[in-house]
Amino acid sequence: MSGRAILAATILATLAVLAATAAPASAHHVGAYVPRDNAVTTNFKQVKFSVQAKKYDVALRLFDEGPLRAEMRAQAATLPPGLEDGTRAALAAGDGPEVERSLMIFFAALARDLALEADRQLARPDATPETRVATGGKFLEAIWRYYNLVDFAVATRDNKASVAVRLAFDEAEAFVKPAAGGAAPADPAGMRVPLRRIAQALSTLIDASSTTPPSTTPRRNS
Amino acid sequence: MTEPDAPTWRVPPRWVLLVAVLSIVAAEVGGGSMARYKVELTRWAREGMLARPGVHGLVGVRDVDERILDEALVKFDAGLRLFHMHAEGMGLVIIATSMVAATVIRHAAARRAIIALLTTGGAGYPVGYLVWSALIPSHGLERAKTLAEWLIWVPFGSATIVALWCLAGTVAWSMLARRRA
């Protein structure tokens, strides 16, 4: 075999070795998952951006035909009375602040209900600490996904509620994170206290916001 | 006119070529099937996961469970895609590397062993992604990954890596021997 052939073989073999040894570095790479919006949060963003662009006719159509309104109907029992009709009326009237207030109440209610359900599931006596950590983490993720959408609106109207929810959320998150420095992991049942605080803060916010007269201009209370 | 010491590439054994071609064919069939039966496959995986809520940590709350199911379905789909990609690529790697081995390695037993490792490792490794995807609905994301790792990725991947290092060493050795001569 000629020198050229051996050189070609060397290059081929080296490339193959590099390719094969690079694979374990990405350790059987199985893809990264980026959480996506669900139908309700997607529709919320569509409505919100249409309202911000003052396209109330578009926002009304998106609300009428979208899953946001369907979800409001489905959750009507736990929402302040008339929230769905109020939201629709505000959209029809082109009242941006009122639309924002209604949607804030809706998502705060969704987050509150999740916090209450999380508290209930963490209280189950048959749940192991591992299950509690896993369940708690998933609930916190779901709570944040909804609350994060309206946190700015909450902070604009009731800064104390916003801070209370964030602090309680941070506290609850500490129970699902691995203990640092070899410290013993905290009892995940302890997460119930901040979860109840989240639910309480959001309930107070919903009650206060539901009694606010329509079209009241929000102002920062900090 | 021909050069006096023109390179003489040797074709690898037929069974090796057959395995490589089959691997590429499986990749193409897999890729086509995952596109053609996407809905059916997703439905099958979703039903499998819903039938085992404990395995997947489903809590019975839609807002929480949808996110879990979505992640598992994304990974299920990723496994099928990675099988398609790896089986295609490893088919070509088997052909290229076994040809180098057939040409460069003089010792018959060593040549056979390295070619066998390259072929089995190269053809087996991509199947791990298929196995991983198939196990997700019944065993959950992490358990399925662990099973695929220890049953397929580690043994077959190691076989390929070992064979490639041996091949590279042999090629280097023949270069040195040629210089000395």
Coordinates of C-alpha atoms in Angstrom, one line a residue, chain A residues 1-14 16-21 23-24 27-36 38 40 71 74-75 110 114 117 120-121 124 134-135 138-143 145-146, chain B residues 3 5-9 56-64 66-68 70-72 74-75 78-79 82 86 93 96-97 99-100 103-104 106 125 129 132 145 149 153-154 160-161 164-165 167-168 171-172 174-175 178:
Chain A
M1 CA 0.0 0.0 0.0
S2 CA 1.3 3.5 -0.9
G3 CA 2.1 6.3 1.6
R4 CA -0.9 8.2 0.2
A5 CA -3.2 5.3 0.9
I6 CA -1.9 5.0 4.5
L7 CA -2.3 8.8 5.0
A8 CA -5.9 8.6 3.7
A9 CA -6.6 5.6 6.0
T10 CA -5.0 7.6 8.9
I11 CA -7.3 10.6 8.3
L12 CA -10.4 8.4 8.0
A13 CA -9.6 6.5 11.2
T14 CA -8.8 9.7 13.1
A16 CA -14.0 8.2 13.0
V17 CA -12.3 8.0 16.4
L18 CA -13.0 11.7 17.0
A19 CA -16.6 11.3 15.9
A20 CA -17.1 8.2 18.2
T21 CA -15.4 9.7 21.2
A23 CA -20.5 11.1 21.2
P24 CA -20.1 10.1 24.9
A27 CA -23.7 11.6 26.9
H28 CA -26.3 10.0 24.7
H29 CA -27.8 13.4 24.0
V30 CA -31.5 12.9 24.0
G31 CA -32.6 16.5 23.3
A32 CA -33.5 19.4 25.6
Y33 CA -37.1 20.2 26.4
V34 CA -38.2 23.8 26.5
P35 CA -41.7 24.1 28.2
R36 CA -44.2 25.4 25.8
N38 CA -50.5 25.7 26.7
V40 CA -54.8 29.1 27.5
E71 CA -61.5 27.9 30.4
A74 CA -65.1 25.8 32.9
Q75 CA -63.7 27.5 36.0
L110 CA -55.9 29.6 38.4
L114 CA -53.2 25.1 41.9
E117 CA -54.5 21.6 45.2
R120 CA -53.9 19.1 49.5
Q121 CA -51.8 16.6 47.7
R124 CA -51.6 13.0 51.8
A134 CA -41.5 15.7 42.7
T135 CA -45.2 16.7 43.1
K138 CA -44.4 20.2 39.3
F139 CA -47.1 22.3 41.0
L140 CA -44.7 25.2 41.6
E141 CA -43.8 25.1 37.9
A142 CA -47.5 25.2 36.9
I143 CA -48.3 28.0 39.4
R145 CA -46.4 29.6 34.5
Y146 CA -49.8 31.2 35.2
Chain B
E3 CA 1.7 3.7 -10.5
D5 CA 2.5 1.1 -5.6
A6 CA -1.0 2.4 -6.3
P7 CA -3.4 2.2 -3.3
T8 CA -5.3 -1.0 -3.1
W9 CA -8.4 -0.5 -1.1
H56 CA -44.8 9.5 35.1
G57 CA -45.6 11.4 38.3
L58 CA -49.0 12.5 37.0
V59 CA -51.0 14.3 39.7
G60 CA -54.5 14.4 38.2
V61 CA -54.4 18.1 37.6
R62 CA -54.5 19.0 33.9
D63 CA -52.4 22.2 34.2
V64 CA -49.6 20.1 35.8
E66 CA -50.1 18.4 30.4
R67 CA -46.6 19.8 30.9
I68 CA -45.3 16.3 32.0
D70 CA -45.7 17.2 26.7
E71 CA -42.1 16.8 27.8
A72 CA -42.4 13.0 27.5
V74 CA -41.2 15.6 22.9
K75 CA -38.6 13.2 24.1
A78 CA -36.7 13.1 19.8
G79 CA -35.8 9.4 20.3
L82 CA -32.2 10.4 16.8
H86 CA -27.7 7.9 14.0
V93 CA -19.3 5.0 9.4
A96 CA -15.8 3.7 5.8
T97 CA -14.1 2.2 8.9
M99 CA -12.9 -0.6 4.6
V100 CA -9.9 1.0 6.4
T103 CA -7.2 -2.6 3.9
V104 CA -4.7 -1.7 6.7
R106 CA -2.7 -7.5 8.0
Y125 CA -25.9 1.8 18.9
Y129 CA -32.7 5.5 20.6
W132 CA -35.5 4.5 24.6
K145 CA -33.0 6.2 29.4
E149 CA -28.0 3.1 28.2
W153 CA -25.7 2.5 24.3
V154 CA -23.0 1.5 26.7
T160 CA -17.4 1.0 18.4
I161 CA -15.1 3.2 20.4
L164 CA -11.9 2.7 16.4
W165 CA -9.1 3.2 18.8
L167 CA -8.0 0.8 14.2
A168 CA -6.3 4.1 14.7
V171 CA -2.9 2.6 11.2
A172 CA -0.3 4.5 13.3
S174 CA 1.8 0.6 10.0
M175 CA 2.9 4.1 9.3
R178 CA 6.7 1.7 6.9

